[in-house]
Amino acid sequence: MVRIIASRQAVLTVRLASGDLVVTVRNIRRHGRFVKARFPLMAGNWKMHGDHLQAVAQVQKLASALSAKDFDCSEVAVLPPFTSLRGVQTLVDGDKLRIAYGAQDLSPHDSGAYTGEVSGPMLAELGCRYVLAGHFEVRQSGQHVAYTLGQLDGSLDGVPAPAVASLVIAYEPVWAIGTGEVATAEDAQEAASAIRSQISVVHGPETAGSVRILYGGSVKVSNIAPIMAQPDVDGALVGGASLDAGQFAQICRYRELSVS
Ligand code: 13P
């Protein structure tokens, strides 16, 4: 079951109601620069870890572990819990850090009587560049690429091509999330390529050539290099390993790691 959520302005997002092997990370930046097409994106999904003070300390550590050259090679983003976003914003703005940040979910509504929900416009006001949509830790899933493509079609149905082009799509095999089991680089490429081909069929080759596709699921320093060497994999959505600033910085510097 797939639900499409359309909201005003740039906040047009997609939520999978169940069985999400495909997670969309929507670019919700309203102001400022957008990164160039297919610029690698290394995003740390911190899930429900750490308070706002720890989040600020983590971002400080990450920023000091990365050089200007690292930021020239990859976009680095962190997705902390909602409660940390304001602290992270203050740090990033105050110290002019080149780290992007975003949230882990958003409401389908812009505002209103929706207890506990947080809207896209609220996140955009906090300077969030990204928001995860459709990432559920507890999920049912299919086993095949065909299942993933079915989800993709449902998710993107009715979304205009320019909006699709600015999406980031993360392929996360459910068995690889938090298990230490990682897809082979070849399997990650097969899924990413199938997703890109499907987008090409439905939304055109130009859109398919722009959309960034990430791999997620037990990404670590030891496995990131061969995955990033795949032509259709444009980055990683990193869970557990992104909680350690040193490890995440090394993952962001995958170019310096051996592919074999
Ligand atoms: P792990 O990297 O901890 O497996 O988490 C993957 C994930 O769910 C990222 O969104």
mmCIF file of N, CA and C and ligand atoms in Angstrom, residues 45 47 135 137 172 176-179 216-219 237-241, ligand 1:
data_model
loop_
_atom_site.group_PDB
_atom_site.id
_atom_site.type_symbol
_atom_site.label_atom_id
_atom_site.label_comp_id
_atom_site.label_asym_id
_atom_site.label_seq_id
_atom_site.Cartn_x
_atom_site.Cartn_y
_atom_site.Cartn_z
ATOM 1 N N ASN A 45 21.615 8.735 9.161
ATOM 2 C CA ASN A 45 20.300 8.659 9.807
ATOM 3 C C ASN A 45 20.525 8.259 11.262
ATOM 4 N N LYS A 47 18.436 8.112 13.632
ATOM 5 C CA LYS A 47 17.284 7.436 14.248
ATOM 6 C C LYS A 47 17.006 8.065 15.617
ATOM 7 N N HIS A 135 10.575 5.808 5.813
ATOM 8 C CA HIS A 135 11.515 4.893 6.456
ATOM 9 C C HIS A 135 10.858 4.325 7.709
ATOM 10 N N GLU A 137 11.168 1.336 10.570
ATOM 11 C CA GLU A 137 12.076 0.322 11.104
ATOM 12 C C GLU A 137 11.399 -1.051 11.132
ATOM 13 N N GLU A 172 17.167 0.258 0.454
ATOM 14 C CA GLU A 172 17.620 -0.374 1.700
ATOM 15 C C GLU A 172 16.986 -1.755 1.819
ATOM 16 N N ALA A 176 19.195 -5.998 5.636
ATOM 17 C CA ALA A 176 20.518 -5.406 5.868
ATOM 18 C C ALA A 176 20.474 -4.284 6.904
ATOM 19 N N ILE A 177 19.281 -3.880 7.308
ATOM 20 C CA ILE A 177 19.179 -2.719 8.208
ATOM 21 C C ILE A 177 19.462 -3.135 9.643
ATOM 22 N N GLY A 178 20.551 -2.610 10.152
ATOM 23 C CA GLY A 178 20.911 -2.838 11.549
ATOM 24 C C GLY A 178 21.344 -4.253 11.858
ATOM 25 N N THR A 179 21.630 -5.048 10.844
ATOM 26 C CA THR A 179 21.959 -6.456 11.071
ATOM 27 C C THR A 179 23.446 -6.755 10.927
ATOM 28 N N GLY A 216 21.498 1.834 1.431
ATOM 29 C CA GLY A 216 21.483 1.843 2.892
ATOM 30 C C GLY A 216 21.335 0.441 3.427
ATOM 31 N N GLY A 217 21.937 0.188 4.582
ATOM 32 C CA GLY A 217 21.854 -1.127 5.217
ATOM 33 C C GLY A 217 23.231 -1.604 5.620
ATOM 34 N N SER A 218 23.579 -1.397 6.915
ATOM 35 C CA SER A 218 24.862 -1.847 7.459
ATOM 36 C C SER A 218 26.073 -1.303 6.705
ATOM 37 N N VAL A 219 25.972 -0.074 6.240
ATOM 38 C CA VAL A 219 27.143 0.560 5.616
ATOM 39 C C VAL A 219 28.175 0.835 6.702
ATOM 40 N N LEU A 237 22.978 5.891 2.770
ATOM 41 C CA LEU A 237 22.168 6.274 3.928
ATOM 42 C C LEU A 237 22.663 5.397 5.070
ATOM 43 N N VAL A 238 23.351 6.019 5.999
ATOM 44 C CA VAL A 238 24.118 5.280 7.008
ATOM 45 C C VAL A 238 23.416 5.384 8.356
ATOM 46 N N GLY A 239 23.148 4.258 8.964
ATOM 47 C CA GLY A 239 22.511 4.255 10.280
ATOM 48 C C GLY A 239 23.550 4.223 11.391
ATOM 49 N N GLY A 240 23.736 3.049 11.989
ATOM 50 C CA GLY A 240 24.593 2.900 13.164
ATOM 51 C C GLY A 240 25.974 3.520 13.029
ATOM 52 N N ALA A 241 26.622 3.325 11.880
ATOM 53 C CA ALA A 241 27.997 3.820 11.735
ATOM 54 C C ALA A 241 28.056 5.347 11.678
HETATM 55 P P1 13P B 1 22.196 0.646 9.559
HETATM 56 O O1 13P B 1 23.283 1.357 8.771
HETATM 57 O O2 13P B 1 22.361 0.767 11.033
HETATM 58 O O3 13P B 1 21.999 -0.740 9.064
HETATM 59 O O4 13P B 1 20.832 1.432 9.240
HETATM 60 C C1 13P B 1 20.447 1.592 7.919
HETATM 61 C C2 13P B 1 19.312 2.535 7.869
HETATM 62 O O5 13P B 1 18.208 2.204 8.249
HETATM 63 C C3 13P B 1 19.582 3.886 7.379
HETATM 64 O O6 13P B 1 18.398 4.579 7.165
#
